[in-house]
Coordinates of C-alpha atoms in Angstrom, one line a residue:
M1 CA -35.7 31.3 140.4
R2 CA -34.7 28.7 137.9
L3 CA -36.5 26.4 135.4
R4 CA -36.9 22.7 135.9
K5 CA -33.9 20.5 135.2
N6 CA -33.1 20.1 131.4
T7 CA -34.7 23.3 130.4
A8 CA -33.0 26.6 129.6
R9 CA -31.7 28.6 132.6
L10 CA -33.4 31.9 133.3
V11 CA -31.5 35.0 132.3
T12 CA -30.9 37.9 134.4
G13 CA -34.2 39.7 133.5
T14 CA -37.4 38.9 135.3
S15 CA -40.8 38.6 133.8
T16 CA -43.5 41.1 134.6
V17 CA -45.6 38.3 136.2
A18 CA -42.7 37.4 138.5
L19 CA -42.0 41.0 139.5
L20 CA -45.7 41.6 140.2
A21 CA -45.7 38.4 142.4
A22 CA -42.8 39.7 144.3
A23 CA -44.4 43.2 144.7
S24 CA -47.4 41.5 146.4
L25 CA -45.3 40.0 149.2
T26 CA -45.6 41.5 152.7
T27 CA -43.7 41.3 155.9
A28 CA -44.6 38.9 158.6
H29 CA -46.5 41.7 160.3
G30 CA -48.6 42.4 157.3
A31 CA -46.9 45.6 156.1
P32 CA -45.3 45.7 152.7
A33 CA -41.5 45.4 152.8
R34 CA -39.9 48.7 151.8
G35 CA -37.2 49.2 149.2
D36 CA -35.5 52.3 150.8
R37 CA -32.2 51.9 152.6
A38 CA -32.6 51.0 156.2
P39 CA -30.2 52.6 158.8
A40 CA -27.4 50.5 160.1
R41 CA -28.0 48.8 163.4
G42 CA -24.6 47.5 164.3
E43 CA -24.4 44.2 162.5
Q44 CA -20.8 43.6 161.5
T45 CA -20.4 41.6 158.3
L46 CA -17.3 39.7 157.1
T47 CA -15.0 41.2 154.6
A48 CA -15.9 40.9 150.9
A49 CA -12.3 40.2 149.9
A50 CA -11.7 36.5 149.3
L51 CA -8.9 34.7 151.2
P52 CA -6.4 32.6 149.2
T53 CA -8.2 29.3 148.9
W54 CA -7.5 25.9 147.2
Q55 CA -9.7 25.2 144.2
T56 CA -11.4 22.1 142.7
D57 CA -11.7 21.0 139.1
G58 CA -15.5 20.5 139.5
I59 CA -18.5 21.2 141.6
V60 CA -18.6 21.5 145.5
W61 CA -22.0 20.5 146.8
S62 CA -21.4 20.5 150.5
V63 CA -19.0 21.8 153.1
A64 CA -18.8 20.9 156.8
Y65 CA -16.7 21.8 159.8
A66 CA -15.3 19.7 162.7
R67 CA -12.4 20.2 165.1
G68 CA -10.3 22.7 163.1
V69 CA -11.0 21.0 159.7
V70 CA -13.3 22.0 156.8
Y71 CA -14.5 19.0 154.8
V72 CA -15.6 19.5 151.2
G73 CA -17.7 17.1 149.1
G74 CA -18.8 17.2 145.5
T75 CA -18.2 16.1 141.9
F76 CA -14.5 16.7 141.2
D77 CA -11.3 14.7 140.5
S78 CA -8.6 17.0 141.9
V79 CA -7.8 20.2 143.8
R80 CA -5.2 22.8 143.1
P81 CA -3.5 25.6 145.0
P82 CA -4.7 29.2 145.1
G83 CA -3.9 31.0 141.9
A84 CA -3.1 27.9 139.9
E85 CA -4.8 27.6 136.6
P86 CA -6.9 24.5 135.6
G87 CA -4.6 21.5 135.3
Q88 CA -1.7 23.1 137.1
K89 CA -0.3 21.6 140.3
A90 CA -3.3 19.3 140.6
V91 CA -3.5 17.0 143.6
A92 CA -5.8 14.0 143.3
R93 CA -9.0 14.2 145.4
K94 CA -12.0 12.2 144.2
N95 CA -15.1 14.0 145.4
F96 CA -13.8 14.7 148.9
A97 CA -11.1 16.9 150.4
A98 CA -10.1 18.4 153.8
F99 CA -8.5 21.7 154.6
D100 CA -7.2 23.5 157.7
A101 CA -10.1 25.7 158.7
V102 CA -7.9 28.8 159.4
T103 CA -4.9 28.6 157.1
G104 CA -6.7 26.8 154.3
R105 CA -3.9 24.3 153.9
L106 CA -4.7 21.1 152.1
L107 CA -4.7 18.2 154.6
P108 CA -3.8 14.5 153.9
C109 CA -7.2 13.3 154.8
A110 CA -8.4 11.8 151.5
H111 CA -10.9 9.1 150.4
S112 CA -12.1 8.3 146.9
F113 CA -15.9 8.2 146.5
T114 CA -16.8 6.4 143.3
E115 CA -19.5 4.4 141.5
G116 CA -23.2 5.3 141.5
E117 CA -23.3 8.9 140.3
A118 CA -19.9 9.3 142.0
T119 CA -20.7 12.4 144.0
V120 CA -20.8 13.6 147.6
R121 CA -23.9 15.7 148.3
A122 CA -24.1 15.9 152.1
L123 CA -21.6 16.3 155.0
K124 CA -22.4 16.7 158.7
A125 CA -20.2 16.3 161.8
S126 CA -21.5 14.7 165.0
S127 CA -22.2 17.1 167.8
D128 CA -18.8 16.4 169.5
G129 CA -17.0 16.6 166.1
K130 CA -15.5 13.1 166.4
V131 CA -17.4 11.7 163.5
L132 CA -18.1 13.0 160.0
Y133 CA -21.1 11.6 158.2
V134 CA -21.0 11.6 154.4
G135 CA -23.9 11.1 152.0
G136 CA -24.5 11.3 148.3
S137 CA -24.6 8.8 145.5
F138 CA -21.6 6.5 145.6
G139 CA -21.1 2.8 145.7
K140 CA -17.4 2.6 146.9
V141 CA -15.2 4.5 149.3
D142 CA -11.7 3.6 148.2
D143 CA -12.0 -0.3 147.7
T144 CA -14.9 -0.7 150.2
A145 CA -18.4 -1.3 149.0
V146 CA -21.0 1.0 150.5
S147 CA -24.4 2.4 149.6
S148 CA -24.5 6.2 149.6
A149 CA -23.8 6.9 153.3
V150 CA -20.7 6.4 155.4
A151 CA -19.0 7.8 158.5
L152 CA -15.4 8.8 159.1
D153 CA -13.5 9.2 162.4
T154 CA -12.2 12.7 162.2
A155 CA -9.1 12.0 164.4
G156 CA -7.5 9.8 161.8
C157 CA -9.8 10.3 158.8
S158 CA -10.5 6.5 158.8
L159 CA -13.6 4.9 157.4
R160 CA -15.7 3.5 160.2
A161 CA -16.9 -0.1 159.9
D162 CA -20.1 0.3 161.8
F163 CA -22.0 3.0 160.0
R164 CA -22.7 1.6 156.5
P165 CA -26.5 1.6 155.9
A166 CA -27.8 0.3 152.5
V167 CA -29.4 3.6 151.3
A168 CA -31.3 2.9 148.0
A169 CA -30.7 6.3 146.4
T170 CA -29.1 9.6 146.8
V171 CA -28.6 11.2 150.3
R172 CA -28.9 15.0 150.1
A173 CA -29.1 16.1 153.7
I174 CA -27.8 14.9 157.1
A175 CA -28.5 16.1 160.6
T176 CA -27.1 14.7 163.9
T177 CA -27.7 14.6 167.6
G178 CA -25.7 12.7 170.3
T179 CA -27.9 9.7 169.8
T180 CA -29.3 9.9 166.2
V181 CA -28.2 10.4 162.6
Y182 CA -31.0 11.6 160.2
L183 CA -30.7 11.2 156.5
G184 CA -32.8 12.8 153.9
G185 CA -32.8 12.4 150.1
D186 CA -34.3 10.6 147.1
F187 CA -34.3 7.1 148.6
L188 CA -37.4 5.0 149.4
T189 CA -35.7 2.2 151.4
V190 CA -32.8 1.9 153.9
D191 CA -31.5 -1.5 154.8
G192 CA -34.3 -3.0 152.8
R193 CA -37.1 -1.4 154.8
R194 CA -39.4 1.3 153.8
R195 CA -38.1 4.8 154.6
Q196 CA -39.7 7.3 152.3
H197 CA -37.1 10.1 151.7
L198 CA -36.3 10.3 155.5
A199 CA -34.6 7.9 157.9
A200 CA -33.1 7.9 161.4
L201 CA -30.2 5.7 162.5
R202 CA -28.2 5.2 165.6
P203 CA -24.6 6.4 165.4
G204 CA -23.6 2.7 165.1
G205 CA -25.6 2.4 162.0
S206 CA -28.7 0.4 163.0
L207 CA -32.0 1.8 161.7
L208 CA -34.5 3.5 164.1
P209 CA -38.3 3.3 163.9
L210 CA -38.9 6.9 162.8
R211 CA -41.2 6.9 159.8
A212 CA -42.9 9.7 157.8
R213 CA -44.5 9.2 154.4
I214 CA -43.0 12.1 152.4
D215 CA -44.0 12.2 148.7
E216 CA -40.9 13.9 147.2
P217 CA -37.2 14.2 147.9
V218 CA -35.9 15.8 151.2
R219 CA -33.1 18.3 150.7
A220 CA -32.6 19.9 154.1
L221 CA -32.7 18.8 157.7
L222 CA -32.4 20.7 161.0
V223 CA -32.7 19.0 164.3
A224 CA -33.7 21.1 167.4
P225 CA -33.4 18.8 170.5
K226 CA -34.5 21.4 173.0
Q227 CA -37.7 22.0 171.1
R228 CA -38.1 18.3 170.3
K229 CA -38.4 19.1 166.6
L230 CA -36.9 17.8 163.4
L231 CA -37.4 20.4 160.7
V232 CA -37.5 18.8 157.2
G233 CA -37.4 20.8 153.9
G234 CA -37.4 19.7 150.3
D235 CA -39.5 19.2 147.2
F236 CA -42.5 17.6 148.8
H237 CA -46.2 18.5 148.9
Q238 CA -47.5 15.9 151.3
V239 CA -46.4 14.2 154.5
D240 CA -48.4 11.3 155.9
G241 CA -51.2 12.1 153.4
E242 CA -51.6 15.7 154.7
A243 CA -50.6 18.9 152.7
Q244 CA -47.2 20.1 153.8
Q245 CA -45.6 22.3 151.2
A246 CA -41.8 21.9 151.2
L247 CA -41.4 22.4 155.0
V248 CA -42.6 20.5 158.0
A249 CA -41.6 19.9 161.7
L250 CA -41.7 16.3 162.9
N251 CA -41.3 14.5 166.2
P252 CA -37.5 13.5 166.1
S253 CA -38.3 10.1 167.6
T254 CA -41.4 8.9 165.9
G255 CA -41.7 11.1 162.7
S256 CA -45.2 12.3 163.4
T257 CA -46.0 15.8 162.4
V258 CA -45.8 18.4 165.2
A259 CA -46.0 21.6 163.3
S260 CA -47.0 22.8 159.8
F261 CA -46.3 26.0 158.0
P262 CA -49.3 26.8 155.8
G263 CA -48.9 29.7 153.4
W264 CA -45.2 30.0 153.9
L265 CA -44.2 28.5 150.5
P266 CA -46.3 28.3 147.3
T267 CA -46.6 25.1 145.3
G268 CA -43.8 25.9 142.9
S269 CA -41.2 26.5 145.7
S270 CA -39.0 24.0 147.5
V271 CA -36.6 24.3 150.5
K272 CA -32.9 23.8 149.7
A273 CA -31.3 24.5 153.1
L274 CA -32.1 25.2 156.8
A275 CA -30.0 27.0 159.5
S276 CA -30.5 27.9 163.1
D277 CA -28.9 30.2 165.7
G278 CA -30.5 28.1 168.6
T279 CA -33.5 30.3 169.0
N280 CA -34.7 30.9 165.5
F281 CA -34.5 29.0 162.2
Y282 CA -33.9 30.2 158.6
V283 CA -35.2 28.8 155.4
A284 CA -33.6 29.0 151.9
A285 CA -36.1 28.6 149.1
E286 CA -35.9 27.9 145.3
G287 CA -38.8 28.4 143.0
R288 CA -39.7 27.1 139.6
G289 CA -42.0 29.1 137.2
T290 CA -44.0 32.2 138.1
G291 CA -45.7 33.2 141.3
I292 CA -43.2 31.4 143.4
F293 CA -41.0 32.3 146.4
D294 CA -37.2 32.3 145.9
G295 CA -35.8 33.9 149.1
R296 CA -35.3 33.5 152.8
I297 CA -37.7 33.1 155.7
A298 CA -37.0 33.4 159.5
G299 CA -39.1 31.6 162.0
R300 CA -39.1 30.8 165.8
L301 CA -38.2 27.3 166.8
S302 CA -40.3 27.5 169.9
D303 CA -43.7 28.0 168.3
G304 CA -43.0 27.9 164.6
S305 CA -44.2 31.4 163.9
M306 CA -42.8 33.5 161.1
I307 CA -40.5 36.4 162.0
W308 CA -39.9 37.8 158.5
K309 CA -40.0 36.8 154.8
D310 CA -38.1 38.6 152.2
S311 CA -39.2 39.2 148.7
C312 CA -36.0 38.6 146.6
L313 CA -36.1 36.8 143.3
G314 CA -33.2 34.4 142.4
A315 CA -33.1 30.9 144.0
T316 CA -31.4 30.5 147.4
Q317 CA -29.2 27.5 147.8
A318 CA -27.6 27.7 151.2
V319 CA -27.9 29.8 154.4
V320 CA -25.7 30.2 157.6
V321 CA -26.2 32.6 160.5
D322 CA -23.3 34.2 162.4
R323 CA -23.3 37.0 165.0
G324 CA -26.8 38.3 163.9
V325 CA -26.1 38.2 160.2
L326 CA -27.7 35.7 157.8
Y327 CA -25.4 34.8 154.9
S328 CA -26.8 33.2 151.9
A329 CA -25.7 31.7 148.5
S330 CA -28.1 32.5 145.8
H331 CA -28.4 34.3 142.5
A332 CA -30.7 37.0 143.7
H333 CA -31.4 39.7 141.0
Y334 CA -34.4 41.6 142.4
C335 CA -34.8 42.6 146.0
M336 CA -36.4 46.0 145.7
R337 CA -39.2 45.3 148.2
T338 CA -36.8 44.0 150.9
P339 CA -35.3 46.8 153.1
G340 CA -31.9 47.7 151.7
G341 CA -32.6 45.9 148.5
F342 CA -31.8 46.5 144.9
P343 CA -33.8 46.7 141.6
D344 CA -33.8 44.1 139.0
G345 CA -30.5 43.5 137.3
R346 CA -27.5 41.3 137.4
R347 CA -27.3 38.2 139.6
R348 CA -25.7 38.7 143.0
H349 CA -24.5 35.3 144.3
F350 CA -23.9 36.2 148.0
L351 CA -26.1 38.2 150.3
A352 CA -25.9 39.3 154.0
Q353 CA -29.1 40.2 155.8
S354 CA -29.9 41.2 159.4
A355 CA -31.2 38.0 160.9
G356 CA -33.6 40.1 163.0
D357 CA -35.5 41.9 160.3
S358 CA -34.3 40.8 156.8
R359 CA -32.5 44.1 155.9
I360 CA -29.9 43.6 153.3
L361 CA -26.6 44.7 154.6
H362 CA -23.7 46.1 152.5
W363 CA -21.7 43.0 151.8
F364 CA -21.5 42.2 148.1
P365 CA -18.7 39.7 147.1
D366 CA -19.6 37.8 144.0
T367 CA -19.0 34.8 141.8
D368 CA -20.0 33.9 138.2
D369 CA -22.7 31.3 137.5
G370 CA -20.0 28.7 136.7
L371 CA -20.5 25.0 135.7
G372 CA -23.3 22.6 135.7
E373 CA -26.7 24.3 136.1
G374 CA -25.0 27.6 136.4
I375 CA -26.2 28.5 139.9
G376 CA -22.9 29.8 141.4
P377 CA -22.3 29.1 145.1
R378 CA -24.3 26.1 146.6
A379 CA -22.9 25.4 150.1
L380 CA -21.8 27.5 153.1
V381 CA -20.3 26.8 156.5
M382 CA -18.8 29.0 159.3
A383 CA -15.4 27.7 160.6
K384 CA -13.5 29.6 163.2
G385 CA -14.9 32.9 162.1
I386 CA -14.3 32.3 158.4
L387 CA -17.1 31.7 155.9
W388 CA -16.3 28.8 153.5
A389 CA -18.4 28.7 150.3
G390 CA -18.5 26.0 147.6
G391 CA -20.3 25.6 144.4
E392 CA -20.2 25.7 140.6
F393 CA -18.5 29.0 140.2
T394 CA -15.1 29.6 138.3
T395 CA -14.5 33.2 139.4
V396 CA -14.8 35.2 142.6
N397 CA -14.9 39.1 142.5
G398 CA -14.0 38.8 138.9
R399 CA -10.8 36.8 139.4
P400 CA -10.3 33.0 138.5
Q401 CA -11.2 30.9 141.5
Q402 CA -13.0 27.5 141.0
G403 CA -15.4 25.7 143.3
L404 CA -14.2 27.0 146.7
T405 CA -13.7 30.3 148.4
R406 CA -13.7 31.9 151.9
F407 CA -14.2 35.2 153.6
S408 CA -12.8 36.3 157.0
S409 CA -14.2 38.5 159.7
G410 CA -14.4 42.3 159.3
P411 CA -14.0 45.1 159.1
G412 CA -14.2 45.2 155.4
N413 CA -11.0 45.3 153.4
S414 CA -12.1 45.3 149.8
A415 CA -11.0 48.4 147.9
P416 CA -13.4 50.8 146.1
L417 CA -13.9 49.4 142.7
A418 CA -13.0 52.4 140.5
A419 CA -11.4 55.9 140.6
P420 CA -13.6 58.9 140.2
E421 CA -13.5 60.7 136.9
P422 CA -14.1 64.4 137.7
A423 CA -15.1 67.1 135.2
A424 CA -14.1 70.7 135.9
R425 CA -15.7 74.0 134.9
S426 CA -15.7 77.7 135.9
D427 CA -18.9 79.7 135.4
K428 CA -18.2 82.5 137.8
A429 CA -15.2 84.6 138.6
G430 CA -12.8 82.7 141.0
R431 CA -15.1 79.7 141.3
I432 CA -14.2 76.3 140.0
T433 CA -16.7 73.4 140.3
L434 CA -15.9 69.7 140.1
T435 CA -18.4 67.1 139.4
W436 CA -18.1 63.3 139.4
R437 CA -20.1 60.1 139.8
A438 CA -19.6 58.2 143.1
T439 CA -18.0 54.9 143.0
W440 CA -18.8 51.9 145.3
D441 CA -17.1 49.3 147.5
R442 CA -18.1 45.7 148.1
D443 CA -18.1 45.9 151.9
D444 CA -18.2 49.6 152.8
A445 CA -21.4 51.6 152.2
E446 CA -19.7 55.0 152.9
L447 CA -16.6 56.2 151.2
T448 CA -14.5 59.3 151.6
Y449 CA -13.5 61.4 148.5
R450 CA -10.4 63.7 148.9
I451 CA -10.0 66.6 146.6
R452 CA -6.6 68.0 145.8
R453 CA -5.8 71.3 144.1
D454 CA -2.3 71.4 142.6
G455 CA -1.4 68.3 144.8
V456 CA -2.6 69.8 148.1
L457 CA -5.6 68.5 149.9
V458 CA -8.3 71.2 150.0
A459 CA -11.5 69.2 150.9
S460 CA -13.0 65.8 151.6
R461 CA -16.5 64.5 151.2
R462 CA -18.2 61.4 152.5
Q463 CA -21.0 59.6 150.5
R464 CA -23.0 56.4 150.7
S465 CA -23.3 54.4 147.5
T466 CA -24.1 51.0 146.1
D467 CA -23.5 49.7 142.6
W468 CA -27.1 50.4 141.7
E469 CA -27.2 53.8 143.2
L470 CA -24.1 56.0 142.4
P471 CA -25.0 59.7 143.3
E472 CA -23.4 62.6 141.4
M473 CA -21.1 64.6 143.7
T474 CA -19.8 68.2 143.4
Y475 CA -17.2 70.4 145.0
T476 CA -16.9 74.2 144.4
D477 CA -13.5 75.7 145.1
S478 CA -12.7 79.5 145.5
V479 CA -9.5 80.6 143.8
T480 CA -8.0 83.8 142.3
P481 CA -9.9 84.8 139.2
G482 CA -8.0 84.0 136.0
S483 CA -5.7 81.5 137.9
R484 CA -5.1 78.0 136.4
H485 CA -5.2 74.9 138.6
T486 CA -5.1 71.1 138.4
Y487 CA -7.4 68.9 140.4
T488 CA -7.5 65.3 141.3
V489 CA -9.9 63.2 143.4
T490 CA -9.1 60.0 145.3
V491 CA -11.5 57.7 147.1
T492 CA -10.9 55.5 150.3
D493 CA -12.8 53.3 152.6
G494 CA -10.4 54.1 155.4
R495 CA -8.1 51.2 154.8
N496 CA -7.7 51.0 151.0
T497 CA -7.3 54.0 148.6
V498 CA -7.6 53.7 144.8
P499 CA -5.2 55.6 142.6
R500 CA -5.8 59.3 142.0
S501 CA -8.1 60.3 139.1
A502 CA -6.7 61.6 136.0
P503 CA -5.8 65.3 136.6
R504 CA -8.3 68.0 135.4
A505 CA -6.8 71.4 134.5
V506 CA -9.1 74.3 134.5
T507 CA -8.7 78.1 134.4
A508 CA -10.9 80.1 136.8
S509 CA -13.1 82.6 135.1
A510 CA -12.0 86.2 135.4
R511 CA -15.4 87.6 134.6
R512 CA -17.6 88.9 137.3

């Protein structure tokens, strides 16, 4: 949840009104969502440890994948290698860059997007990956005059001469089929013809007759050719004079309404992104004010019915689904009434959920709020099993990393975040009790604690934990009354082990 533009950004805390609004939300089946931890059901998340990734000197608004390449668009002047500080080893890239999807290597594909607001807001590849469509607010690509929408041939990164529509304002969303390119955004005309926030064009650039009178900007598009639907999300309240709050399904040829979603989103909420796994679709929402919806919704493409709706607070900017897991970029800070969720507290800028039932999974990489509006990550794409994320952030997992990051497939490989700090006491003859607070790991819910007496392993314990739920743990050892021993505790996720705790020396009581 965030306030309207040009007002102060919300702090981590949530108002009582907002929390009560979240508490009133229910699941799609009418039962309140529960805050207790749900059992694991086999979903495998990515790792939470970020891969080395090039950085930008500004904001990344969009990322897209085609034929082994990840394309990045935004508001930036240069990129720099992993680990480089701002201003070091900078390579000029004006609002557009390309990287090898697997290695992350910077590629020579480069164009300068300037004039207008000089920003790239939307990227989308054609279904065959041969063409990359680029939208935003720009008046030139290199030295060529354009109007906020162009196309590149991915084979040679060359600017196409045919797709250059005259779009009168910012393009914020693009969707493609083999025969059609859909544009959504702030514009009211394309090629001098009335197209109210939505337009359809042939791949060669000529305008198609699709029309829909949408009263506010479009921010998300998802085309489902098999279901003959074009899902449209944004800030709008009406489509063709009928109430359609932020989400509608249109005929992809004519633009007429084919499905509505009454009650899915309140007046103060808008749709920022849409994703699909071919059967279901997923909605990312952002709310303004109180009594709003800020989270994610899953629905069926076939009939438009709701599958689930979470109850998290903290605006969602992007969603992508992979192998049954829905990843989102947000700044969620309250998810207590969503299964596996957490109480109100700090912002969490990435979430992983079961695509089937909304359960929050144990995957907690994080960024800072960063630049601009201070939202953190804003764009996601899966490429060759790697999740690429772009946004406003300047740190990832507490380390400097600006604008761009990525995460690979599991199992998890981030290390537990801290060593235990055991206390030791002896209240009975020959009995020594250790107590310590559990630590946590960004991508492993259950950790193993190994207890050593005088350097020799004497016991191990397994414990589930999260950063908001760190149980107290104990171990009682039997030794010779009056003997003195030194204990340490280490913690491991099975692949990574943190250094041993500080040694604790204690003399066993001799009294019976």
